[in-house]
Short mmCIF file of C-alpha atoms in Angstrom, two decimals:
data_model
loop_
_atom_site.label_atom_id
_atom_site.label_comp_id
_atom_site.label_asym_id
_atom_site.label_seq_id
_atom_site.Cartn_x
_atom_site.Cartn_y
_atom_site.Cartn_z
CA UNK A 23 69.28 72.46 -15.99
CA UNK A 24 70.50 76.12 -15.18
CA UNK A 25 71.72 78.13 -17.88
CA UNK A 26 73.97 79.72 -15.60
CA UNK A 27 75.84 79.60 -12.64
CA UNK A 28 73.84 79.15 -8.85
CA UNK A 29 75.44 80.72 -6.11
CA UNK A 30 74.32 80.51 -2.32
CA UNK A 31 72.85 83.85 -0.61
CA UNK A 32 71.84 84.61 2.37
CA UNK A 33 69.25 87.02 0.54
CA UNK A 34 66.41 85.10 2.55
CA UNK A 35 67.87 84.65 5.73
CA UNK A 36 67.02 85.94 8.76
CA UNK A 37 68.24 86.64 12.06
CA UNK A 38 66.17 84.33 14.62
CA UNK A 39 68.03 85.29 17.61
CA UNK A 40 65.53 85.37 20.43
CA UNK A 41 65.15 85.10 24.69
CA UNK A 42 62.38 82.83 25.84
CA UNK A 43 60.96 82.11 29.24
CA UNK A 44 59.55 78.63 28.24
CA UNK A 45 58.00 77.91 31.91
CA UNK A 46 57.50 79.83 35.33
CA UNK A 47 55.92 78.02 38.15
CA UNK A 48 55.69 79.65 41.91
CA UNK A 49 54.55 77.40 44.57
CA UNK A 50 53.78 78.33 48.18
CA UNK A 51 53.27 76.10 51.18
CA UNK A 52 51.78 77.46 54.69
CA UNK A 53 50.19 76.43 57.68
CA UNK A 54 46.90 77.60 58.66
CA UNK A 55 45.73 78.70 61.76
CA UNK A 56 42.12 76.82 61.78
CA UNK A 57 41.89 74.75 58.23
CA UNK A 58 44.22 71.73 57.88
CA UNK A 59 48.04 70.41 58.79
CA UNK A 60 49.14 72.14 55.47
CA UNK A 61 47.93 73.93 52.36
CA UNK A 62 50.15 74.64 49.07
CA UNK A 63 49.22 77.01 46.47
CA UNK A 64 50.83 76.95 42.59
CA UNK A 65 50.38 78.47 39.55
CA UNK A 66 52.56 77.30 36.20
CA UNK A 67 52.53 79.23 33.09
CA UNK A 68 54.20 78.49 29.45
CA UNK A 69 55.26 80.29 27.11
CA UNK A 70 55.81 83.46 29.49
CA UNK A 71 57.87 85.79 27.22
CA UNK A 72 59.33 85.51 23.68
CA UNK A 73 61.92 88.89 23.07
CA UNK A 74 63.14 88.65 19.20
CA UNK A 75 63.03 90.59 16.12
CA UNK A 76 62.82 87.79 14.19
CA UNK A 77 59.81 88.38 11.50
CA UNK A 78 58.13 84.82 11.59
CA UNK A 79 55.82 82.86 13.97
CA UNK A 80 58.57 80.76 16.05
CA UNK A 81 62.39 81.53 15.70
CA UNK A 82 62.60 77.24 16.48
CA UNK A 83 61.93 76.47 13.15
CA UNK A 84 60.68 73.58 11.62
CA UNK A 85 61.66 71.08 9.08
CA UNK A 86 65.12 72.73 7.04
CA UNK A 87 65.16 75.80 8.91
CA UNK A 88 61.44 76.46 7.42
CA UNK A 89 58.64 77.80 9.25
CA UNK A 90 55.73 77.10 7.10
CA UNK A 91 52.01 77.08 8.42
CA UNK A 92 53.18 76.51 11.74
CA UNK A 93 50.70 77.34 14.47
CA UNK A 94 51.86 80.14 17.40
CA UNK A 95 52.44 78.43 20.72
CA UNK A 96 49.58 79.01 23.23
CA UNK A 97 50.05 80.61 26.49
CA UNK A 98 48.63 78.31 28.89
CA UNK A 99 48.01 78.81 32.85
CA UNK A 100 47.99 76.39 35.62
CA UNK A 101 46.69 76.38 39.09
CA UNK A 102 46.06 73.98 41.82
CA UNK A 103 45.77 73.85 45.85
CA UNK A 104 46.71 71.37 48.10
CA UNK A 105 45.54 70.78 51.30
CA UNK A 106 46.85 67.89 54.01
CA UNK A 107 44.50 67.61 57.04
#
């Protein structure tokens, strides 16, 4: 055992506050004057924007508030086109 008394501190405890924009997507649907009925054009992306002055690699911590060899989160970017004739 402990020869003497444990207290809790927050010694190792950080601030994780943060802002995240998690997902954008922008869509937009036209009619063309000589190709098709109807075309739509979107783009997603995730992970836009992470504001925080937190220290580690994600302020969503794992497993007891731990954020051990966890990977960053990608940035990943979508687009597609639809066309109706």
């Amino acid at each position: 055992g402990f020869e003497s008394e444990q207290y809790f501190s927050d010694y190792y405890v950080e601030d994780a506050s943060f802002l995240r924009m998690d997902n954008l997507t922008l869509g937009y649907s036209f009619t063309p004057p000589r190709f098709g009925q109807r075309v739509r054009l979107a783009g997603t992306i995730q992970n836009v924007f992470q504001i925080t002055g937190y220290n580690g690699v994600d302020p969503l911590a794992g497993v007891n508030g731990i954020d051990n060899n966890l990977y960053p989160r990608s940035r990943t970017f979508v687009f597609g086109a639809s066309v109706w004739f």
